[in-house]
């Protein structure tokens, strides 16, 4: 046997972007581990998550799609025959041409998510193909879209703080992020912060793994983050603790922002947020008296109707405190704009006007009289990840929509396709890996040859383009020469408002031309009677729905013991979780880590894991939030009742 090790980088939808050493024996991957020395991303050295370590279970799975497939049975039954790439591509190209000729280019729907792909695979030739055709752009509003809008509104062009300066913070607030589940290299930095005398606050409805490490856990009611931030800002002003110097030099619109904050007393805000007023006072004391102070903002904040208001309020509150300008201060958000910029600059920008579709509304589109003639899904599993699951499934069985799915394994979505195309994994391509949790840009080196007849996103885009007579200008990853090093861009040590600034060197707290000029939250989110507010949170087992085919999250709904007792439920009971949209049947888990009034079903489950085939998204409407039309995955109200004996 002959073995060798290939140095590469992880492209999964995770902030960390680990450097990997992959052992290959006789052409087969036999070990995947963290790269521990040499040219590596220092943020992630030493260990990797179980998802990546176990990746061979997907790479060599019997569920791996080995060849192009063409549907022979009813949509959703998963009955296909094998086909050649030439036949499959010819059929797809002919249907796209037919759709454009008969109904126009707006009848072509490219559902391209690819969040776990590298930069070129995720943003290259397939995107360029449909942009040059003029097909609608389906915006990625399901995650981080509202965050991006809010960040650019308040801090236009500003880079994130550096996560590696966390140990220098005397106060660290982690807001709406469970780093132990989806950012596993941040907790060691949190531990360093605490060891250096720093205080850690975690704001989350649940007592999460990262909240266990906190000095103070703040279990806000979901959707009240904006009120919490506004009340803190108002109280800091009352105490004379705002940074007048920073506001003078680097803030615009503070008076307009503080005017809406003054409407909230601590007592009123405590009632709205469902926490004791003493928690407010403790947070105000720590924020006013600690320096340097850093805020780690998570994406959980945006996933409700007040998502935009919450982010604007949090960013603006931090601006008026002036916690910037020194090591260990600032706001740690997404680093992707900086880490990926060098490769993004090489990709074509196509300025042609295109219609825009909110990704949350694709289910509506598929069920409308104007449903697309062709739907091409790449790097996504909307049958279980899209909101309003019933609506999405009804759209996927629409015989008038010719559906193509390009994926690695036979997902729930792929079973509804007319044509299924086998896709490569991150170990079967050359590419580049940016990061949204550190400032590293790394080279992705192909570790093994593609399994079966799987082909990359880039290959598919170019092959379809040739059949549709579209010129592709996206460079191939192997042709991009930037450096011979694996780590191309090392983490920055720049400090916000000292070394890097937003446009005009000012934070903009009031934007009169925005759809949401100031935080304006919907209130009254307290008692809902027997209804509980549903959270659909990430776990350490999956990336969105990836890997659930062999390592799914626990299929259960978690409730606080008080809520369980009120409903006559005991741990392990089979229950029906329902609202006007649908119902999900699964066991109940009585868990004191939940807060009263809130329940949780983990995201990432497939239809096979739940008794009635419905996952948590069957209970979540496709309604959107108040900035950018972001998804409201944490907005649903549900009833939980013990299932009848035959359910």
Coordinates of C-alpha atoms in Angstrom, one line a residue:
X1 CA 0.0 0.0 0.0
X2 CA 1.2 3.5 -0.9
X3 CA 0.2 6.5 1.3
X4 CA 0.7 10.2 1.1
X5 CA -0.7 13.3 2.8
X6 CA -2.3 16.2 1.0
X7 CA -2.5 19.6 2.7
X8 CA -5.9 21.3 1.9
X9 CA -8.5 23.5 3.5
X10 CA -12.1 23.0 4.6
X11 CA -14.8 24.8 2.6
X12 CA -17.9 23.8 4.7
X13 CA -20.4 26.4 5.7
X14 CA -18.7 27.2 9.0
X15 CA -16.8 30.3 10.2
X16 CA -13.5 28.4 10.9
X17 CA -12.1 27.3 7.5
X18 CA -9.7 24.7 9.0
X19 CA -6.4 23.7 7.4
X20 CA -6.5 19.9 6.8
X21 CA -4.0 17.1 6.4
X22 CA -5.7 14.3 4.5
X23 CA -4.1 10.8 4.2
X24 CA -4.6 9.0 0.9
X25 CA -3.8 5.3 0.6
X26 CA -3.9 3.7 -2.9
X27 CA -6.2 6.5 -4.1
X28 CA -8.6 6.3 -1.2
X29 CA -8.9 8.8 1.7
X30 CA -8.1 6.9 4.9
X31 CA -7.7 9.7 7.4
X32 CA -8.8 13.4 7.7
X33 CA -7.3 15.5 10.5
X34 CA -6.3 19.0 11.4
X35 CA -3.0 20.3 10.1
X36 CA -0.9 21.0 13.2
X37 CA 2.3 22.6 11.9
X38 CA 3.8 24.5 9.0
X39 CA 1.7 26.7 6.7
X40 CA -1.7 26.6 8.4
X41 CA -4.5 28.9 9.4
X42 CA -3.5 29.6 13.0
X43 CA -7.1 30.2 14.0
X44 CA -7.9 26.5 13.5
X45 CA -4.7 24.6 14.3
X46 CA -4.7 21.5 16.4
X47 CA -8.2 20.0 16.0
X48 CA -11.1 19.7 13.6
X49 CA -14.8 18.9 14.1
X50 CA -16.3 15.4 13.9
X51 CA -18.3 16.4 10.8
X52 CA -15.1 16.7 8.7
X53 CA -13.3 13.8 10.4
X54 CA -16.2 11.5 9.4
X55 CA -16.5 12.9 5.8
X56 CA -15.5 9.5 4.3
X57 CA -18.9 8.3 5.4
X58 CA -20.3 10.6 2.7
X59 CA -17.5 10.4 0.2
X60 CA -17.8 6.6 -0.1
X61 CA -21.4 6.2 0.9
X62 CA -23.8 3.8 -0.9
X63 CA -26.0 6.9 -1.1
X64 CA -23.4 8.8 -3.1
X65 CA -24.8 9.6 -6.6
X66 CA -22.5 7.7 -9.0
X67 CA -23.8 8.7 -12.4
X68 CA -26.3 11.1 -14.0
X69 CA -29.9 9.9 -13.4
X70 CA -33.2 10.6 -15.3
X71 CA -36.5 10.2 -13.6
X72 CA -38.7 7.2 -14.5
X73 CA -41.3 7.2 -11.7
X74 CA -43.4 9.8 -10.0
X75 CA -41.7 12.9 -8.6
X76 CA -40.7 12.2 -5.0
X77 CA -40.6 8.4 -5.4
X78 CA -36.8 8.4 -6.2
X79 CA -37.2 6.1 -9.2
X80 CA -34.5 6.8 -11.9
X81 CA -32.4 5.2 -14.6
X82 CA -28.8 5.8 -15.2
X83 CA -27.8 8.1 -18.0
X84 CA -24.6 9.4 -19.6
X85 CA -23.5 13.0 -19.0
X86 CA -24.0 13.7 -22.7
X87 CA -27.6 12.6 -22.5
X88 CA -28.3 14.4 -19.3
X89 CA -26.7 17.7 -20.4
X90 CA -28.4 17.5 -23.7
X91 CA -31.8 17.1 -22.1
X92 CA -31.1 20.0 -19.6
X93 CA -29.9 22.3 -22.3
X94 CA -32.8 21.6 -24.6
X95 CA -35.3 22.3 -21.7
X96 CA -33.6 25.6 -20.9
X97 CA -33.7 26.6 -24.5
X98 CA -37.3 25.6 -24.8
X99 CA -38.2 27.5 -21.7
X100 CA -36.5 30.7 -22.9
X101 CA -38.1 30.4 -26.3
X102 CA -41.6 29.8 -25.1
X103 CA -41.8 31.8 -21.9
X104 CA -38.7 34.0 -21.7
X105 CA -35.6 33.9 -19.6
X106 CA -37.5 34.8 -16.4
X107 CA -39.0 31.2 -16.5
X108 CA -35.5 29.8 -15.7
X109 CA -34.9 29.4 -11.9
X110 CA -31.3 28.9 -10.7
X111 CA -31.5 27.9 -7.1
X112 CA -27.7 28.1 -6.4
X113 CA -26.8 28.1 -2.7
X114 CA -23.4 26.3 -2.5
X115 CA -22.6 27.7 0.9
X116 CA -20.3 24.7 1.6
X117 CA -18.3 25.2 -1.6
X118 CA -15.0 27.0 -2.1
X119 CA -14.9 30.5 -3.7
X120 CA -14.7 29.4 -7.4
X121 CA -17.1 26.5 -6.9
X122 CA -19.6 28.6 -5.1
X123 CA -19.4 31.8 -7.1
X124 CA -17.9 30.9 -10.5
X125 CA -19.1 29.5 -13.8
X126 CA -22.6 28.3 -12.8
X127 CA -23.5 31.7 -11.5
X128 CA -21.9 33.4 -14.5
X129 CA -23.9 31.2 -16.9
X130 CA -27.3 32.1 -15.5
X131 CA -26.3 35.8 -15.1
X132 CA -25.3 36.0 -18.8
X133 CA -28.5 34.3 -19.8
X134 CA -30.3 36.9 -17.8
X135 CA -32.2 34.4 -15.6
X136 CA -33.6 35.7 -12.3
X137 CA -31.2 36.0 -9.4
X138 CA -32.5 34.1 -6.4
X139 CA -31.1 36.1 -3.5
X140 CA -29.7 34.2 -0.5
X141 CA -32.1 35.7 2.0
X142 CA -32.3 32.5 4.1
X143 CA -29.1 33.3 6.1
X144 CA -26.9 36.3 6.9
X145 CA -28.7 38.5 4.4
X146 CA -30.2 40.8 6.9
X147 CA -27.0 40.9 8.9
X148 CA -25.2 42.1 5.7
X149 CA -27.8 44.8 5.1
X150 CA -27.6 46.0 8.7
X151 CA -23.8 46.0 8.8
X152 CA -23.5 48.0 5.6
X153 CA -26.1 50.4 6.8
X154 CA -24.3 51.2 10.1
X155 CA -20.7 50.4 9.2
X156 CA -20.4 50.7 5.4
X157 CA -17.2 49.1 4.2
X158 CA -15.8 48.3 7.7
X159 CA -14.0 45.1 8.3
X160 CA -14.8 42.8 11.2
X161 CA -12.8 42.8 14.3
X162 CA -10.1 40.1 14.6
X163 CA -11.2 37.0 16.6
X164 CA -7.7 36.4 17.7
X165 CA -7.8 39.6 19.8
X166 CA -10.6 38.1 22.0
X167 CA -8.1 37.1 24.7
X168 CA -7.3 40.8 25.3
X169 CA -10.9 41.7 26.0
X170 CA -12.0 42.5 29.5
X171 CA -15.6 42.1 28.4
X172 CA -16.8 39.7 25.7
X173 CA -20.5 39.6 24.7
X174 CA -21.6 36.6 22.6
X175 CA -25.0 37.5 21.2
X176 CA -27.1 35.0 19.3
X177 CA -24.3 32.5 18.5
X178 CA -23.7 29.0 19.9
X179 CA -20.0 28.6 19.1
X180 CA -19.7 25.2 20.5
X181 CA -22.0 23.9 17.8
X182 CA -20.9 25.8 14.7
X183 CA -17.7 27.8 15.5
X184 CA -15.7 25.3 17.5
X185 CA -12.4 27.2 17.4
X186 CA -13.8 30.2 19.1
X187 CA -14.4 28.6 22.6
X188 CA -10.6 28.2 23.2
X189 CA -10.2 32.0 22.7
X190 CA -13.1 32.5 25.1
X191 CA -11.3 30.4 27.6
X192 CA -8.2 32.5 27.2
X193 CA -10.3 35.7 27.7
X194 CA -11.6 34.3 31.0
X195 CA -8.2 33.2 32.1
X196 CA -6.9 36.7 31.5
X197 CA -9.6 38.1 33.8
X198 CA -12.2 38.9 31.2
X199 CA -15.9 38.6 31.8
X200 CA -18.1 36.8 29.3
X201 CA -21.8 37.4 28.7
X202 CA -23.9 35.1 26.5
X203 CA -27.2 36.3 25.2
X204 CA -29.4 33.4 24.0
X205 CA -32.8 32.0 24.9
X206 CA -31.2 28.6 25.6
X207 CA -28.4 27.6 28.1
X208 CA -26.1 26.5 25.2
X209 CA -22.7 25.0 25.4
X210 CA -21.0 28.4 25.1
X211 CA -23.4 29.9 27.6
X212 CA -22.1 27.3 30.1
X213 CA -18.8 29.1 29.9
X214 CA -20.3 32.5 30.5
X215 CA -20.2 34.6 33.7
X216 CA -23.7 35.8 32.9
X217 CA -26.3 34.1 30.7
X218 CA -29.1 36.4 29.5
X219 CA -32.1 34.2 28.3
X220 CA -33.9 36.8 26.2
X221 CA -37.3 36.0 24.7
X222 CA -36.7 35.4 20.9
X223 CA -37.1 38.6 18.9
X224 CA -36.6 41.0 21.8
X225 CA -32.9 41.7 21.1
X226 CA -33.6 45.2 19.7
X227 CA -35.4 46.2 22.9
X228 CA -32.6 44.9 25.1
X229 CA -30.0 46.9 23.1
X230 CA -32.1 50.0 23.0
X231 CA -32.8 50.0 26.7
X232 CA -29.1 49.5 27.5
X233 CA -28.2 52.5 25.2
X234 CA -30.9 54.6 26.9
X235 CA -29.7 53.7 30.4
X236 CA -26.1 54.4 29.5
X237 CA -27.1 57.8 28.4
X238 CA -29.1 58.4 31.6
X239 CA -26.0 57.5 33.6
X240 CA -23.7 59.7 31.5
X241 CA -21.7 56.7 30.3
X242 CA -21.8 57.1 26.5
X243 CA -18.6 58.0 24.8
X244 CA -19.1 61.6 23.8
X245 CA -15.7 61.8 22.2
X246 CA -16.2 58.7 20.0
X247 CA -19.8 59.9 19.1
X248 CA -18.4 63.3 18.1
X249 CA -15.6 61.9 15.9
X250 CA -17.1 58.7 14.5
X251 CA -20.9 58.6 14.8
X252 CA -23.6 60.2 12.7
X253 CA -27.3 59.9 13.7
X254 CA -26.8 59.3 17.4
X255 CA -29.5 61.7 18.5
X256 CA -32.1 60.1 16.2
X257 CA -31.1 56.6 17.5
X258 CA -31.1 57.7 21.2
X259 CA -34.5 59.3 20.8
X260 CA -36.1 56.0 20.0
X261 CA -34.1 54.3 22.7
X262 CA -35.4 56.7 25.4
X263 CA -38.8 55.3 25.0
X264 CA -37.6 52.2 27.0
X265 CA -37.2 52.2 30.7
X266 CA -35.3 49.3 32.2
X267 CA -38.5 48.0 33.9
X268 CA -40.5 48.1 30.7
X269 CA -37.7 46.5 28.7
X270 CA -37.4 43.8 31.3
X271 CA -41.1 42.9 31.0
X272 CA -40.8 42.9 27.1
X273 CA -37.6 40.7 27.1
X274 CA -38.8 38.3 29.8
X275 CA -35.8 38.8 32.1
X276 CA -35.3 40.4 35.5
X277 CA -34.3 44.1 35.7
X278 CA -31.2 43.1 37.7
X279 CA -29.8 41.4 34.6
X280 CA -30.2 44.7 32.7
X281 CA -28.3 46.6 35.5
X282 CA -25.5 44.0 35.5
X283 CA -25.1 44.3 31.8
X284 CA -25.1 48.1 31.9
X285 CA -22.5 48.1 34.6
X286 CA -20.2 45.7 32.7
X287 CA -20.6 47.6 29.4
X288 CA -19.9 51.0 31.0
X289 CA -17.0 49.9 33.2
X290 CA -15.1 47.4 31.1
X291 CA -12.4 48.2 28.5
X292 CA -11.5 46.8 26.1
X293 CA -14.8 45.2 25.3
X294 CA -15.8 43.1 22.3
X295 CA -19.1 42.0 20.8
X296 CA -19.4 38.7 18.9
X297 CA -22.6 38.9 16.9
X298 CA -24.3 35.7 15.7
X299 CA -26.8 35.0 12.9
X300 CA -29.5 33.8 15.3
X301 CA -30.4 37.5 16.0
X302 CA -31.8 38.0 12.5
X303 CA -34.1 35.0 12.2
X304 CA -37.4 36.6 13.3
X305 CA -39.6 39.5 12.3
X306 CA -37.5 42.0 14.3
X307 CA -34.2 40.7 12.8
X308 CA -33.3 44.0 11.1
X309 CA -34.3 46.2 14.0
X310 CA -32.3 43.9 16.4
X311 CA -29.1 44.1 14.4
X312 CA -29.4 47.9 13.8
X313 CA -30.0 48.4 17.5
X314 CA -27.1 46.2 18.7
X315 CA -24.6 47.8 16.2
X316 CA -25.8 51.3 17.1
X317 CA -25.7 50.6 20.9
X318 CA -22.1 49.4 20.5
X319 CA -21.2 52.5 18.5
X320 CA -22.4 55.0 21.2
X321 CA -20.4 53.1 23.8
X322 CA -17.3 53.8 21.8
X323 CA -15.9 50.3 22.4
X324 CA -13.5 50.5 19.5
X325 CA -9.9 51.6 18.7
X326 CA -7.8 49.3 20.9
X327 CA -6.9 45.6 20.8
X328 CA -9.7 43.4 22.2
X329 CA -12.5 45.8 21.2
X330 CA -15.0 46.2 18.4
X331 CA -17.5 43.9 16.8
X332 CA -16.6 40.4 15.5
X333 CA -19.0 39.7 12.6
X334 CA -18.3 38.2 9.2
X335 CA -14.8 38.3 7.9
X336 CA -15.6 37.0 4.5
X337 CA -15.4 40.3 2.5
X338 CA -11.7 40.6 3.4
X339 CA -10.7 36.9 3.4
X340 CA -12.2 36.2 -0.1
X341 CA -11.6 39.6 -1.7
X342 CA -8.4 38.5 -3.6
X343 CA -10.2 35.7 -5.5
X344 CA -13.6 37.5 -5.7
X345 CA -11.8 40.3 -7.6
X346 CA -10.9 37.8 -10.4
X347 CA -14.5 36.7 -10.9
X348 CA -16.6 38.5 -13.5
X349 CA -19.1 41.2 -12.5
X350 CA -22.1 41.1 -14.8
X351 CA -24.1 44.3 -14.8
X352 CA -27.0 43.3 -17.0
X353 CA -30.4 43.9 -15.4
X354 CA -32.1 40.8 -14.0
X355 CA -35.2 40.2 -12.0
X356 CA -34.7 39.3 -8.4
X357 CA -36.5 36.6 -6.4
X358 CA -36.4 36.3 -2.6
X359 CA -35.2 32.7 -1.8
X360 CA -37.9 32.5 0.9
X361 CA -40.6 32.9 -1.8
X362 CA -39.4 30.1 -4.2
X363 CA -42.1 27.8 -2.9
X364 CA -44.7 30.3 -3.8
X365 CA -43.2 30.7 -7.2
X366 CA -43.2 26.9 -7.9
X367 CA -46.9 26.8 -7.0
X368 CA -48.0 29.8 -9.0
X369 CA -49.6 30.1 -12.4
X370 CA -46.2 31.6 -13.5
X371 CA -44.1 28.7 -12.1
X372 CA -40.7 28.4 -13.7
X373 CA -40.2 26.1 -16.6
X374 CA -36.8 25.0 -15.4
X375 CA -35.5 24.8 -11.8
X376 CA -31.8 24.0 -11.3
X377 CA -30.8 23.3 -7.7
X378 CA -27.2 23.2 -6.7
X379 CA -25.7 22.9 -3.3
X380 CA -29.0 23.0 -1.5
X381 CA -31.7 20.7 -0.1
X382 CA -34.8 22.9 0.0
X383 CA -37.2 20.0 0.5
X384 CA -36.1 20.1 4.2
X385 CA -34.3 23.5 4.5
X386 CA -36.7 25.9 2.9
X387 CA -39.4 27.5 5.1
X388 CA -43.0 26.4 4.7
X389 CA -42.0 22.8 3.8
X390 CA -45.5 21.9 2.6
X391 CA -45.4 24.6 0.1
X392 CA -41.9 23.7 -1.2
X393 CA -42.8 20.0 -1.5
X394 CA -46.0 20.9 -3.4
X395 CA -43.9 22.9 -5.8
X396 CA -41.3 20.2 -6.2
X397 CA -44.0 17.8 -7.4
X398 CA -45.2 20.2 -10.0
X399 CA -44.9 18.3 -13.3
X400 CA -44.8 21.6 -15.2
X401 CA -41.4 22.4 -13.6
X402 CA -38.4 20.6 -15.1
X403 CA -36.2 20.1 -12.1
X404 CA -32.5 19.4 -12.1
X405 CA -30.5 18.7 -8.9
X406 CA -26.7 18.7 -8.7
X407 CA -25.7 17.1 -5.4
X408 CA -23.4 14.5 -3.8
X409 CA -25.9 12.2 -2.3
X410 CA -29.6 11.3 -2.9
X411 CA -31.1 14.1 -0.7
X412 CA -34.8 14.5 -0.2
X413 CA -34.8 17.2 -2.8
X414 CA -33.0 15.0 -5.4
X415 CA -35.8 12.5 -5.1
X416 CA -38.1 15.1 -6.7
X417 CA -35.9 15.9 -9.6
X418 CA -36.3 15.1 -13.3
X419 CA -32.5 14.9 -13.7
X420 CA -30.0 14.2 -10.9
X421 CA -26.4 15.0 -11.5
X422 CA -23.5 13.7 -9.3
X423 CA -21.5 16.4 -7.6
X424 CA -17.9 16.4 -6.2
X425 CA -17.1 16.9 -2.5
X426 CA -14.6 19.4 -1.3
X427 CA -11.9 16.7 -1.5
X428 CA -12.3 16.2 -5.2
X429 CA -11.7 19.7 -6.5
X430 CA -9.1 22.5 -6.7
X431 CA -10.3 25.8 -5.3
X432 CA -9.8 28.5 -2.7
X433 CA -11.3 28.7 0.8
X434 CA -12.2 32.0 2.3
X435 CA -13.5 32.3 5.9
X436 CA -16.2 34.2 7.6
X437 CA -14.7 33.6 11.1
X438 CA -11.1 34.6 10.5
X439 CA -9.0 36.5 7.9
X440 CA -7.4 33.5 6.2
X441 CA -7.5 32.7 2.5
X442 CA -6.3 29.2 1.7
X443 CA -5.7 27.0 -1.2
X444 CA -7.9 24.0 -1.6
X445 CA -6.0 21.2 -3.2
X446 CA -7.7 18.2 -4.9
X447 CA -7.1 15.2 -2.7
X448 CA -8.6 12.4 -4.8
X449 CA -10.0 12.0 -8.2
X450 CA -13.8 12.5 -8.4
X451 CA -15.7 9.5 -7.1
X452 CA -17.8 7.7 -9.8
X453 CA -18.9 10.2 -12.5
X454 CA -19.2 13.1 -10.1
X455 CA -18.3 16.5 -11.6
X456 CA -17.6 19.9 -10.1
X457 CA -19.9 23.0 -10.1
X458 CA -17.3 24.7 -12.3
X459 CA -17.3 21.8 -14.8
X460 CA -21.1 21.7 -15.0
X461 CA -21.3 25.5 -15.6
X462 CA -18.9 25.3 -18.4
X463 CA -20.4 22.3 -20.1
X464 CA -23.9 23.7 -19.9
X465 CA -22.6 27.1 -21.2
X466 CA -21.1 25.4 -24.2
X467 CA -24.4 23.8 -25.1
X468 CA -26.2 27.1 -24.6
X469 CA -23.6 29.0 -26.6
X470 CA -22.7 31.2 -23.6
X471 CA -19.1 32.5 -23.2
X472 CA -17.7 31.9 -19.7
X473 CA -14.9 34.2 -18.4
X474 CA -14.6 32.8 -14.9
X475 CA -11.0 31.6 -14.4
X476 CA -10.5 28.0 -13.5
X477 CA -9.1 27.6 -9.9
X478 CA -6.0 25.7 -11.2
X479 CA -5.2 28.6 -13.5
X480 CA -5.2 31.2 -10.7
X481 CA -1.7 31.9 -9.5
X482 CA -1.5 33.9 -6.3
X483 CA 1.2 32.2 -4.3
X484 CA 2.6 28.7 -3.8
X485 CA 1.7 28.8 -0.1
X486 CA -1.3 27.0 1.3
X487 CA -2.3 30.0 3.5
X488 CA -2.3 33.0 1.1
X489 CA -3.6 35.6 3.4
X490 CA -2.6 35.5 7.1
X491 CA -4.9 36.9 9.8
X492 CA -5.0 40.6 10.1
X493 CA -4.1 42.5 13.3
X494 CA -6.0 45.6 12.4
X495 CA -8.3 47.3 14.9
X496 CA -11.6 48.9 14.0
X497 CA -11.6 52.7 14.1
X498 CA -7.8 52.7 14.6
X499 CA -6.5 50.9 11.5
X500 CA -9.7 50.3 9.5
X501 CA -12.7 52.5 9.2
X502 CA -16.1 52.6 7.6
X503 CA -16.7 54.9 4.7
X504 CA -16.4 58.5 5.9
X505 CA -14.9 57.2 9.2
X506 CA -18.3 57.3 10.8
X507 CA -20.9 54.8 12.0
X508 CA -24.4 55.8 10.6
X509 CA -27.1 55.2 13.1
X510 CA -29.8 56.9 11.1
X511 CA -30.3 56.2 7.4
X512 CA -33.4 58.0 6.2
X513 CA -33.4 56.4 2.8
X514 CA -33.3 52.8 4.1
X515 CA -36.4 50.6 4.3
X516 CA -35.6 50.6 8.0
X517 CA -34.0 53.9 9.0
X518 CA -34.0 53.2 12.7
X519 CA -34.8 50.1 14.9
X520 CA -38.6 49.8 15.0
X521 CA -39.4 46.4 16.6
X522 CA -42.8 44.8 16.9
X523 CA -43.4 44.4 20.6
X524 CA -45.7 42.4 22.8
X525 CA -43.8 39.1 22.5
X526 CA -44.5 37.9 26.1
X527 CA -47.2 35.4 27.1
X528 CA -48.6 33.4 24.2
X529 CA -50.9 31.1 26.2
X530 CA -50.4 27.4 25.4
X531 CA -48.3 28.3 22.3
X532 CA -44.5 28.1 22.5
X533 CA -42.1 30.0 20.3
X534 CA -40.1 27.5 18.2
X535 CA -36.3 27.7 17.7
X536 CA -34.6 25.7 14.9
X537 CA -31.0 25.7 15.9
X538 CA -27.8 24.2 14.5
X539 CA -26.1 21.3 16.1
X540 CA -22.6 19.9 16.0
X541 CA -23.7 17.0 13.7
X542 CA -24.7 18.7 10.4
X543 CA -23.9 21.7 8.2
X544 CA -27.5 22.8 7.4
X545 CA -28.7 19.4 6.2
X546 CA -25.4 17.9 5.1
X547 CA -24.3 14.6 6.7
X548 CA -27.7 13.9 8.2
X549 CA -27.9 10.9 6.0
X550 CA -25.6 9.1 8.4
X551 CA -25.3 11.3 11.5
X552 CA -28.6 13.1 12.0
X553 CA -29.4 15.4 15.0
X554 CA -31.7 13.9 17.6
X555 CA -35.2 14.1 16.3
X556 CA -37.0 15.5 19.3
X557 CA -38.6 18.7 20.5
X558 CA -37.0 20.2 23.6
X559 CA -39.2 22.0 26.2
X560 CA -38.6 23.4 29.7
X561 CA -39.9 21.2 32.6
X562 CA -42.5 23.8 33.5
X563 CA -43.9 23.8 29.9
X564 CA -43.9 20.0 29.9
X565 CA -45.8 19.8 33.2
X566 CA -48.4 22.4 32.0
X567 CA -49.0 20.1 29.0
X568 CA -49.0 16.8 30.9
X569 CA -45.9 15.6 29.1
X570 CA -43.1 13.4 30.3
X571 CA -39.7 12.9 28.7
X572 CA -39.9 10.6 25.7
X573 CA -43.6 11.0 25.1
X574 CA -44.5 11.1 21.4
X575 CA -46.0 14.5 20.7
X576 CA -47.5 16.4 17.8
X577 CA -46.0 19.9 17.3
X578 CA -48.5 21.9 15.2
X579 CA -49.8 25.3 14.0
X580 CA -51.9 26.5 11.1
X581 CA -49.2 25.4 8.6
X582 CA -48.7 21.8 9.6
X583 CA -47.7 19.3 12.1
X584 CA -44.6 17.4 13.1
X585 CA -44.7 14.1 15.1
X586 CA -41.6 13.3 17.2
X587 CA -40.6 12.6 20.8
X588 CA -40.4 15.3 23.5
X589 CA -37.2 16.0 25.4
X590 CA -37.8 17.7 28.8
X591 CA -34.7 20.0 29.1
X592 CA -34.0 22.6 31.8
X593 CA -31.6 24.3 29.4
X594 CA -34.6 25.7 27.5
X595 CA -36.2 28.8 28.7
X596 CA -39.9 28.8 29.6
X597 CA -42.1 29.7 26.7
X598 CA -39.6 28.4 24.1
X599 CA -39.2 25.0 22.4
X600 CA -36.6 23.7 20.0
X601 CA -36.4 21.3 17.1
X602 CA -32.9 21.0 15.6
X603 CA -32.4 21.9 12.0
X604 CA -30.7 19.5 9.6
X605 CA -33.2 16.6 9.9
X606 CA -34.3 14.7 6.7
X607 CA -37.8 13.5 6.1
X608 CA -36.8 9.9 6.9
X609 CA -35.9 10.9 10.5
X610 CA -39.4 12.1 11.4
X611 CA -42.5 9.9 11.7
X612 CA -44.7 11.9 9.4
X613 CA -41.9 13.1 7.1
X614 CA -42.3 16.7 8.2
X615 CA -39.3 18.6 9.7
X616 CA -39.4 21.8 11.7
X617 CA -39.7 23.9 8.6
X618 CA -43.2 22.5 8.1
X619 CA -44.2 24.9 11.0
X620 CA -42.4 28.0 9.7
X621 CA -44.0 30.4 7.3
X622 CA -42.3 32.1 4.4
X623 CA -42.9 35.5 5.9
X624 CA -39.8 37.7 6.1
X625 CA -38.3 40.1 8.5
X626 CA -38.0 43.9 8.5
X627 CA -34.7 44.5 6.6
X628 CA -33.8 42.8 3.4
X629 CA -36.5 40.2 3.5
X630 CA -34.6 37.7 5.6
X631 CA -36.0 34.4 6.8
X632 CA -37.9 34.1 10.0
X633 CA -36.9 30.6 11.1
X634 CA -37.3 31.4 14.8
X635 CA -40.7 33.1 14.6
X636 CA -43.2 30.3 14.6
X637 CA -45.6 29.7 17.4
X638 CA -46.6 26.1 18.0
X639 CA -48.8 23.9 20.1
X640 CA -47.4 20.7 21.6
X641 CA -49.8 17.9 22.5
X642 CA -49.4 14.3 23.4
X643 CA -49.9 12.2 20.2
X644 CA -52.8 9.8 20.0
X645 CA -51.7 6.1 20.4
X646 CA -51.8 5.4 16.6
X647 CA -49.8 8.5 15.6

